Amino acid sequence: MRDDMAVGRVRVVGTARSNTAEQITVDEPPMTHGYRILADWPVRDYSARVVLTEGAEGALTVRWSGQFEERIPGSGLLWRAFLRRFLGRLAENLLAYASKQAA
């Protein structure tokens, strides 16, 4: 176990216009990261896990999975679509950054 374990730490993430607090739930660098949103979101109990997997030819795969409870009945599909698009962009940025670091 590392001395600088991050599990349980709270951090603020986002942009200058919009940010939120999240708590780290899994810290297994460099391949696995988990967190849960602490802020009052339109969904309840959002938690996610990001797993990076290196393929045979060095290609990196990102699997970003999460779960939440609807706060407003029937809104889950809308939030799922939003998060899929938003997190997809974040994953693309992560892969682009990793490619630059590897070069």
C-alpha atoms as an extended CHARMM CRD file, in Angstrom:
* protein
*
       103  EXT
         1         1  MET       CA              0.0000000000        0.0000000000        0.0000000000  PROA      1               0.0000000000
         2         2  ARG       CA              1.2230000000        3.4900000000       -0.8350000000  PROA      2               0.0000000000
         3         3  ASP       CA              1.7690000000        6.1270000000        1.8350000000  PROA      3               0.0000000000
         4         4  ASP       CA              0.0330000000        8.7840000000       -0.2790000000  PROA      4               0.0000000000
         5         5  MET       CA             -3.2160000000        6.8370000000       -0.7740000000  PROA      5               0.0000000000
         6         6  ALA       CA             -5.8960000000        9.1600000000       -2.0870000000  PROA      6               0.0000000000
         7         7  VAL       CA             -8.9950000000        7.1150000000       -1.1770000000  PROA      7               0.0000000000
         8         8  GLY       CA            -11.3220000000        9.2710000000        0.8970000000  PROA      8               0.0000000000
         9         9  ARG       CA             -9.8500000000       12.5690000000       -0.2570000000  PROA      9               0.0000000000
        10        10  VAL       CA            -12.2280000000       15.2100000000       -1.5550000000  PROA      10              0.0000000000
        11        11  ARG       CA            -11.3550000000       17.4300000000       -4.4950000000  PROA      11              0.0000000000
        12        12  VAL       CA            -13.0850000000       20.0420000000       -6.6320000000  PROA      12              0.0000000000
        13        13  VAL       CA            -13.1200000000       19.3200000000      -10.3640000000  PROA      13              0.0000000000
        14        14  GLY       CA            -14.5400000000       21.1070000000      -13.3670000000  PROA      14              0.0000000000
        15        15  THR       CA            -14.0350000000       24.3930000000      -15.1330000000  PROA      15              0.0000000000
        16        16  ALA       CA            -14.0540000000       28.0360000000      -14.0610000000  PROA      16              0.0000000000
        17        17  ARG       CA            -17.7600000000       28.2040000000      -14.9890000000  PROA      17              0.0000000000
        18        18  SER       CA            -18.8590000000       24.9460000000      -13.4180000000  PROA      18              0.0000000000
        19        19  ASN       CA            -17.2760000000       22.7040000000      -10.8140000000  PROA      19              0.0000000000
        20        20  THR       CA            -18.2720000000       20.0790000000       -8.2920000000  PROA      20              0.0000000000
        21        21  ALA       CA            -16.8400000000       18.2290000000       -5.3090000000  PROA      21              0.0000000000
        22        22  GLU       CA            -16.0240000000       14.5550000000       -5.6150000000  PROA      22              0.0000000000
        23        23  GLN       CA            -14.5850000000       11.9830000000       -3.2400000000  PROA      23              0.0000000000
        24        24  ILE       CA            -12.0410000000        9.4420000000       -4.4280000000  PROA      24              0.0000000000
        25        25  THR       CA            -13.2270000000        5.8680000000       -3.8110000000  PROA      25              0.0000000000
        26        26  VAL       CA            -10.6160000000        3.8610000000       -5.7490000000  PROA      26              0.0000000000
        27        27  ASP       CA             -6.9580000000        4.8010000000       -6.2490000000  PROA      27              0.0000000000
        28        28  GLU       CA             -4.9380000000        2.1960000000       -8.1220000000  PROA      28              0.0000000000
        29        29  PRO       CA             -2.5410000000        4.1620000000      -10.3620000000  PROA      29              0.0000000000
        30        30  PRO       CA             -1.9610000000        4.1660000000      -13.1690000000  PROA      30              0.0000000000
        31        31  MET       CA             -4.8950000000        2.0430000000      -14.3590000000  PROA      31              0.0000000000
        32        32  THR       CA             -7.9580000000        2.4620000000      -12.0870000000  PROA      32              0.0000000000
        33        33  HSD       CA             -9.6770000000        5.4640000000      -10.5140000000  PROA      33              0.0000000000
        34        34  GLY       CA            -13.0560000000        5.6710000000       -8.7980000000  PROA      34              0.0000000000
        35        35  TYR       CA            -15.0250000000        8.5710000000       -7.3830000000  PROA      35              0.0000000000
        36        36  ARG       CA            -18.4320000000        9.7030000000       -6.1910000000  PROA      36              0.0000000000
        37        37  ILE       CA            -20.0290000000       13.1210000000       -6.6010000000  PROA      37              0.0000000000
        38        38  LEU       CA            -20.7080000000       14.8970000000       -3.3100000000  PROA      38              0.0000000000
        39        39  ALA       CA            -22.5320000000       17.9400000000       -4.6900000000  PROA      39              0.0000000000
        40        40  ASP       CA            -26.2930000000       18.2120000000       -4.9800000000  PROA      40              0.0000000000
        41        41  TRP       CA            -26.7700000000       17.1190000000       -8.6050000000  PROA      41              0.0000000000
        42        42  PRO       CA            -29.9810000000       16.4940000000      -10.5150000000  PROA      42              0.0000000000
        43        43  VAL       CA            -29.2220000000       12.7930000000       -9.8770000000  PROA      43              0.0000000000
        44        44  ARG       CA            -28.5150000000       11.0670000000       -6.5470000000  PROA      44              0.0000000000
        45        45  ASP       CA            -25.5840000000        8.9220000000       -5.4770000000  PROA      45              0.0000000000
        46        46  TYR       CA            -23.5240000000        9.2510000000       -8.6670000000  PROA      46              0.0000000000
        47        47  SER       CA            -20.4170000000        7.0890000000       -8.5430000000  PROA      47              0.0000000000
        48        48  ALA       CA            -18.0410000000        6.0970000000      -11.3120000000  PROA      48              0.0000000000
        49        49  ARG       CA            -14.9830000000        4.0140000000      -12.0710000000  PROA      49              0.0000000000
        50        50  VAL       CA            -12.4050000000        4.6390000000      -14.7980000000  PROA      50              0.0000000000
        51        51  VAL       CA            -10.2920000000        1.6850000000      -15.9130000000  PROA      51              0.0000000000
        52        52  LEU       CA             -7.4510000000        2.0300000000      -18.4190000000  PROA      52              0.0000000000
        53        53  THR       CA             -6.3500000000       -1.0790000000      -20.2910000000  PROA      53              0.0000000000
        54        54  GLU       CA             -3.3430000000       -1.3180000000      -22.5610000000  PROA      54              0.0000000000
        55        55  GLY       CA             -3.8430000000       -3.4990000000      -25.6260000000  PROA      55              0.0000000000
        56        56  ALA       CA             -1.3550000000       -5.8090000000      -27.3000000000  PROA      56              0.0000000000
        57        57  GLU       CA             -0.1130000000       -3.0860000000      -29.6440000000  PROA      57              0.0000000000
        58        58  GLY       CA              0.0940000000       -0.4120000000      -26.9630000000  PROA      58              0.0000000000
        59        59  ALA       CA             -3.3330000000        1.0790000000      -27.7020000000  PROA      59              0.0000000000
        60        60  LEU       CA             -5.0470000000        2.4310000000      -24.6030000000  PROA      60              0.0000000000
        61        61  THR       CA             -8.7180000000        1.6660000000      -23.8990000000  PROA      61              0.0000000000
        62        62  VAL       CA            -10.7430000000        3.7160000000      -21.4150000000  PROA      62              0.0000000000
        63        63  ARG       CA            -13.7810000000        2.1570000000      -19.7430000000  PROA      63              0.0000000000
        64        64  TRP       CA            -15.6760000000        4.8130000000      -17.8220000000  PROA      64              0.0000000000
        65        65  SER       CA            -18.6800000000        3.3570000000      -16.0270000000  PROA      65              0.0000000000
        66        66  GLY       CA            -21.0010000000        4.9140000000      -13.5100000000  PROA      66              0.0000000000
        67        67  GLN       CA            -24.2850000000        4.6120000000      -11.7650000000  PROA      67              0.0000000000
        68        68  PHE       CA            -26.8230000000        6.9230000000      -10.1560000000  PROA      68              0.0000000000
        69        69  GLU       CA            -30.3860000000        7.1290000000       -8.9190000000  PROA      69              0.0000000000
        70        70  GLU       CA            -32.9540000000        9.3810000000      -10.5480000000  PROA      70              0.0000000000
        71        71  ARG       CA            -33.9250000000       12.3540000000       -8.4390000000  PROA      71              0.0000000000
        72        72  ILE       CA            -36.8700000000       13.1070000000      -10.7430000000  PROA      72              0.0000000000
        73        73  PRO       CA            -38.7340000000        9.9940000000      -11.9380000000  PROA      73              0.0000000000
        74        74  GLY       CA            -38.2290000000        9.4210000000      -15.6560000000  PROA      74              0.0000000000
        75        75  SER       CA            -35.1570000000       11.6810000000      -15.9610000000  PROA      75              0.0000000000
        76        76  GLY       CA            -32.5950000000        8.8640000000      -15.8820000000  PROA      76              0.0000000000
        77        77  LEU       CA            -32.4420000000        8.3290000000      -19.6450000000  PROA      77              0.0000000000
        78        78  LEU       CA            -31.8030000000       12.0330000000      -20.2540000000  PROA      78              0.0000000000
        79        79  TRP       CA            -29.0000000000       12.1440000000      -17.6670000000  PROA      79              0.0000000000
        80        80  ARG       CA            -27.5340000000        8.9140000000      -19.0000000000  PROA      80              0.0000000000
        81        81  ALA       CA            -27.3550000000       10.4250000000      -22.5010000000  PROA      81              0.0000000000
        82        82  PHE       CA            -25.8190000000       13.6440000000      -21.1630000000  PROA      82              0.0000000000
        83        83  LEU       CA            -23.2060000000       11.8100000000      -19.0930000000  PROA      83              0.0000000000
        84        84  ARG       CA            -22.3620000000        9.4410000000      -21.9590000000  PROA      84              0.0000000000
        85        85  ARG       CA            -21.6250000000       12.4100000000      -24.2480000000  PROA      85              0.0000000000
        86        86  PHE       CA            -19.8220000000       14.4600000000      -21.5810000000  PROA      86              0.0000000000
        87        87  LEU       CA            -17.7200000000       11.5810000000      -20.2670000000  PROA      87              0.0000000000
        88        88  GLY       CA            -17.0080000000       10.4140000000      -23.8140000000  PROA      88              0.0000000000
        89        89  ARG       CA            -15.3910000000       13.7880000000      -24.5110000000  PROA      89              0.0000000000
        90        90  LEU       CA            -13.3980000000       13.5440000000      -21.2920000000  PROA      90              0.0000000000
        91        91  ALA       CA            -12.2010000000       10.0550000000      -22.2540000000  PROA      91              0.0000000000
        92        92  GLU       CA            -11.1560000000       11.3100000000      -25.7020000000  PROA      92              0.0000000000
        93        93  ASN       CA             -9.1650000000       14.1160000000      -24.0530000000  PROA      93              0.0000000000
        94        94  LEU       CA             -7.5700000000       11.6070000000      -21.6890000000  PROA      94              0.0000000000
        95        95  LEU       CA             -6.4890000000        9.4180000000      -24.5970000000  PROA      95              0.0000000000
        96        96  ALA       CA             -5.1170000000       12.4150000000      -26.5100000000  PROA      96              0.0000000000
        97        97  TYR       CA             -3.1050000000       13.4770000000      -23.4520000000  PROA      97              0.0000000000
        98        98  ALA       CA             -1.7720000000        9.9560000000      -22.9430000000  PROA      98              0.0000000000
        99        99  SER       CA             -0.7190000000        9.8020000000      -26.6050000000  PROA      99              0.0000000000
       100       100  LYS       CA              1.2170000000       13.0660000000      -26.2560000000  PROA      100             0.0000000000
       101       101  GLN       CA              2.9290000000       11.8010000000      -23.1020000000  PROA      101             0.0000000000
       102       102  ALA       CA              3.9400000000        8.5550000000      -24.8180000000  PROA      102             0.0000000000
       103       103  ALA       CA              5.4170000000       10.3810000000      -27.8300000000  PROA      103             0.0000000000
